Amino acid sequence: MKRKFLVFFTLMCVSVLSLPLSAHHGNAAYDTENKITLKGTVTQWFWANPHCVLQFDVTDDHGQVVHWGAETENPTTMTHSGWTKTSFKLGDEVTVTMITVKNGKPIGRIVDVVLPTGQKLAGRVIPQLPPYNPDDPPKQ
Amino acid sequence: MLKPLIVSGLVLVLSIASPLARAQVAPPQSATAKVQTAATAGHAPLDHDGWGRPVTASTNGQKSAPAPRHDISGTWDPGDGGIQQLGARAMPEDGRPEHRLPYTPLGQEALNRAKPSNGLRSVLPAETNDPVVTCDPQGMPREDLYELRATQIIQTPEKVFLMYTFGKVWRVVWTDGRELPKDPEPRWYGYSVGKWVDDYTLVVQTTGLDERTWIDRAGRPHSSDLRIEERYHRVDQNHLELTVTIDDPQMYTKPWVALDKLQFELQPPSFDVREMICSPSEFAEYNKLIGNPASDKGHQ
């Protein structure tokens, strides 16, 4: 039953997070329309410029381990959202919501991370610039 | 057993849908403004300095004292407005006709050679030729137009030092009355002289700039004929405004305003500015982990 619950939970996450959001990523490598949520085990926390990177292992339904890398913004920016060099330690079980790259590699940009304590850290997803619309309010 | 599933599903839907609902009732905002600010959505003012100490804004909601005369010294924070990932804040590269720069044919050619990793013409991380990804200096005027963050200003009778967060670089503006050099050897940060045009406004002219730098994150070009005007206006004790004008007749048919009264807030004297350095070894590690695999087209 636990397994059914996990499958149900994962499906809910993927389906709900696939709804169009107001914010879209601006990096050409990413598929900004789809977000996924995965549970994994932290293997490295790279707290550095130009972007911090959280690496974590995810075990799929077949027992295969996939090594994911998910980026945030730089430490200066992330500090303002409560992230620190010690936000993660090796072995932490985390739940990561992210957008992923178009080429199918296990690379993402973090939307948010839930820590083992239940605390949620918000990422910084750069929105995609929408096509120019003459009806938009003028200038910024 | 079905009940917990339904409850957990409902909680999940509600928790994710509520920010969407809030977004839909938000006041109208231009598309560019959304993009320029969304990357830092929820960004509170600096709450901890580089020393990890809590920071209280100087203004703290109270009316500021009048500006001191001929004095822009202090540590100044422009907030999110200084990041400018789509290009110069007053003229972002967002496709809007009013933000189209007056390129000369040479300027248009130079623009086309630039492959930025942000904005309307963004390319994959491994395909960009943005000079900053090899940790080249940003130079001027890009120091004002990309990743402009907390900036320390120190004045002496002869010169003004500007010390920037990004790259931990500094520059000198001479205020001893000297003129700009006639035929200078180009430098990343050029040669700068400043004059007080009234009690509260320092106008800085910069020339002698290295052509290898970009004007902003969007890859706007410049030649060695570029002349930059920076207008630092101290509004009151706690606020400073910066306006930047670009004049390069080789690349643009007329001068254009890149920053229009960007506001900075004075930070307490005890404020410690964080390090934000481009380290080639850290950049190489980032590319190994993210930049290169994200750009790999073999898997598409």
Short mmCIF file of C-alpha atoms in Angstrom, two decimals, chain A residues 1-2 4-6 8-17 19-24 26-30 37 44 46-55 67-83 97 101-109 120 122-140, chain B residues 1-2 4-6 8-10 12-13 15-17 19-20 23 28-36 38-49 80 83 85-86 88-99 117-120 122-125 147 149 165 274-279 281-283 285-286 289-290 292-297 299-300:
data_model
loop_
_atom_site.label_atom_id
_atom_site.label_comp_id
_atom_site.label_asym_id
_atom_site.label_seq_id
_atom_site.Cartn_x
_atom_site.Cartn_y
_atom_site.Cartn_z
CA MET A 1 0.00 0.00 0.00
CA LYS A 2 2.91 2.30 0.77
CA LYS A 4 0.75 2.67 -4.21
CA PHE A 5 0.71 5.80 -2.10
CA LEU A 6 4.14 6.84 -3.40
CA PHE A 8 -0.12 8.24 -6.41
CA PHE A 9 1.82 11.06 -4.72
CA THR A 10 4.35 11.24 -7.56
CA LEU A 11 1.60 11.30 -10.20
CA MET A 12 -0.17 14.08 -8.31
CA CYS A 13 3.02 16.09 -8.14
CA VAL A 14 3.79 15.73 -11.83
CA SER A 15 0.25 16.44 -13.00
CA VAL A 16 -0.35 19.46 -10.78
CA LEU A 17 3.07 20.98 -11.33
CA LEU A 19 -0.02 23.38 -14.95
CA PRO A 20 1.11 26.57 -16.68
CA LEU A 21 2.68 28.85 -14.12
CA SER A 22 3.05 32.59 -14.26
CA ALA A 23 6.80 32.34 -14.02
CA HIS A 24 8.89 30.80 -16.79
CA GLY A 26 14.81 32.07 -19.24
CA ASN A 27 17.53 29.58 -19.89
CA ALA A 28 17.51 28.09 -23.38
CA ALA A 29 18.49 24.63 -22.11
CA TYR A 30 15.37 24.12 -20.01
CA THR A 37 9.20 16.43 -7.97
CA GLN A 44 27.07 16.90 -2.90
CA PHE A 46 28.29 22.87 -4.41
CA TRP A 47 27.99 26.35 -2.88
CA ALA A 48 29.79 28.52 -5.41
CA ASN A 49 29.57 30.95 -8.31
CA PRO A 50 28.24 31.15 -10.91
CA HIS A 51 25.44 28.90 -9.62
CA CYS A 52 25.10 26.53 -6.67
CA VAL A 53 24.44 22.89 -7.55
CA LEU A 54 22.69 20.23 -5.47
CA GLN A 55 23.55 16.68 -6.46
CA HIS A 67 22.35 10.78 -10.23
CA TRP A 68 20.72 14.19 -10.54
CA GLY A 69 22.27 17.65 -10.59
CA ALA A 70 20.05 20.67 -9.96
CA GLU A 71 21.19 24.27 -10.00
CA THR A 72 20.07 27.40 -8.20
CA GLU A 73 21.37 30.95 -8.49
CA ASN A 74 24.63 32.23 -7.00
CA PRO A 75 25.34 32.17 -3.23
CA THR A 76 24.83 35.94 -2.88
CA THR A 77 21.31 35.75 -4.27
CA MET A 78 20.42 32.50 -2.50
CA THR A 79 21.53 33.86 0.85
CA HIS A 80 18.65 36.35 0.65
CA SER A 81 16.23 33.42 0.44
CA GLY A 82 17.65 31.66 3.48
CA TRP A 83 20.03 29.23 1.76
CA THR A 97 10.88 20.22 -7.31
CA VAL A 101 16.66 20.24 -19.39
CA LYS A 102 15.19 19.53 -22.82
CA ASN A 103 17.80 16.94 -23.78
CA GLY A 104 16.58 14.43 -21.21
CA LYS A 105 19.67 14.42 -19.01
CA PRO A 106 19.12 14.35 -15.23
CA ILE A 107 19.78 18.08 -14.89
CA GLY A 108 17.37 20.58 -13.38
CA ARG A 109 16.83 24.03 -12.00
CA LYS A 120 11.10 24.37 2.36
CA ALA A 122 12.53 28.40 -2.43
CA GLY A 123 14.65 28.42 -5.58
CA ARG A 124 14.99 31.16 -8.15
CA VAL A 125 13.59 30.11 -11.50
CA ILE A 126 14.25 32.73 -14.12
CA PRO A 127 11.09 33.15 -16.17
CA GLN A 128 11.00 32.77 -19.92
CA LEU A 129 10.53 36.04 -21.73
CA PRO A 130 7.12 35.89 -23.40
CA PRO A 131 6.63 37.02 -27.00
CA TYR A 132 6.09 40.74 -27.35
CA ASN A 133 2.43 41.61 -26.94
CA PRO A 134 1.28 45.09 -28.04
CA ASP A 135 -1.43 44.99 -25.37
CA ASP A 136 1.12 44.74 -22.55
CA PRO A 137 1.39 47.82 -20.33
CA PRO A 138 4.11 50.12 -21.72
CA LYS A 139 7.69 49.76 -20.49
CA GLN A 140 8.53 48.53 -17.01
CA MET B 1 -6.73 3.66 3.15
CA LEU B 2 -8.33 5.64 0.36
CA PRO B 4 -5.50 9.53 3.43
CA LEU B 5 -4.76 9.43 -0.29
CA ILE B 6 -7.57 11.84 -1.07
CA SER B 8 -2.97 14.24 0.81
CA GLY B 9 -3.93 14.88 -2.82
CA LEU B 10 -6.22 17.75 -1.88
CA LEU B 12 -1.07 19.10 -2.39
CA VAL B 13 -3.37 20.67 -4.98
CA SER B 15 -0.79 24.23 -1.60
CA ILE B 16 0.35 24.53 -5.19
CA ALA B 17 -2.73 26.21 -6.55
CA PRO B 19 0.21 30.88 -5.32
CA LEU B 20 -1.31 30.55 -8.79
CA ALA B 23 -0.62 35.49 -9.24
CA PRO B 28 -1.06 44.31 -14.30
CA GLN B 29 2.66 44.46 -14.95
CA SER B 30 4.60 44.59 -18.19
CA ALA B 31 6.01 41.29 -19.44
CA THR B 32 9.58 42.54 -19.13
CA ALA B 33 9.08 43.79 -15.60
CA LYS B 34 7.75 40.37 -14.64
CA VAL B 35 10.83 38.70 -16.06
CA GLN B 36 13.26 41.20 -14.57
CA ALA B 38 10.50 37.20 -11.07
CA ALA B 39 13.94 35.65 -10.73
CA THR B 40 14.15 37.37 -7.41
CA ALA B 41 10.49 37.08 -6.43
CA GLY B 42 10.08 37.06 -2.70
CA HIS B 43 13.49 38.67 -2.35
CA ALA B 44 13.44 40.60 0.89
CA PRO B 45 15.86 43.48 1.29
CA LEU B 46 19.30 42.34 2.38
CA ASP B 47 18.68 40.75 5.73
CA HIS B 48 22.19 39.50 6.50
CA ASP B 49 25.49 41.00 5.45
CA ASP B 80 16.98 43.60 -7.31
CA ILE B 83 20.84 42.57 -11.52
CA GLN B 85 19.68 39.79 -16.54
CA LEU B 86 17.84 40.92 -19.69
CA ALA B 88 20.39 47.39 -19.31
CA ARG B 89 17.44 48.05 -17.03
CA ALA B 90 16.12 51.04 -18.93
CA MET B 91 16.50 49.29 -22.32
CA PRO B 92 16.18 45.52 -21.78
CA GLU B 93 16.40 43.31 -24.83
CA ASP B 94 12.81 42.09 -24.73
CA GLY B 95 11.59 42.68 -28.26
CA ARG B 96 9.53 45.74 -27.38
CA PRO B 97 9.87 48.42 -30.07
CA GLU B 98 10.59 51.15 -27.51
CA HIS B 99 13.57 49.15 -26.27
CA SER B 117 22.89 33.23 -22.39
CA ASN B 118 20.00 35.34 -21.15
CA GLY B 119 17.21 37.30 -22.75
CA LEU B 120 15.47 37.17 -26.09
CA SER B 122 19.71 33.41 -25.44
CA VAL B 123 21.70 30.36 -26.53
CA LEU B 124 22.66 27.15 -24.72
CA PRO B 125 25.17 27.59 -21.88
CA GLU B 147 24.97 42.19 -11.38
CA ARG B 149 24.86 44.95 -6.13
CA THR B 165 30.33 43.31 -5.09
CA ARG B 274 29.73 39.53 0.57
CA GLU B 275 32.37 38.06 -1.74
CA MET B 276 31.09 37.39 -5.25
CA ILE B 277 34.05 36.31 -7.32
CA CYS B 278 34.29 34.61 -10.69
CA SER B 279 36.67 31.73 -10.02
CA SER B 281 38.02 26.58 -11.23
CA GLU B 282 34.53 26.97 -9.77
CA PHE B 283 33.18 27.91 -13.19
CA GLU B 285 33.17 22.65 -12.00
CA TYR B 286 29.77 24.25 -12.68
CA LEU B 289 28.05 19.46 -13.47
CA ILE B 290 25.43 21.52 -15.32
CA ASN B 292 28.00 21.13 -20.53
CA PRO B 293 25.52 18.27 -20.01
CA ALA B 294 22.63 20.74 -20.26
CA SER B 295 23.97 21.87 -23.65
CA ASP B 296 24.54 18.36 -25.02
CA LYS B 297 22.41 18.08 -28.15
CA HIS B 299 20.46 13.38 -26.44
CA GLN B 300 17.71 15.46 -28.05
#
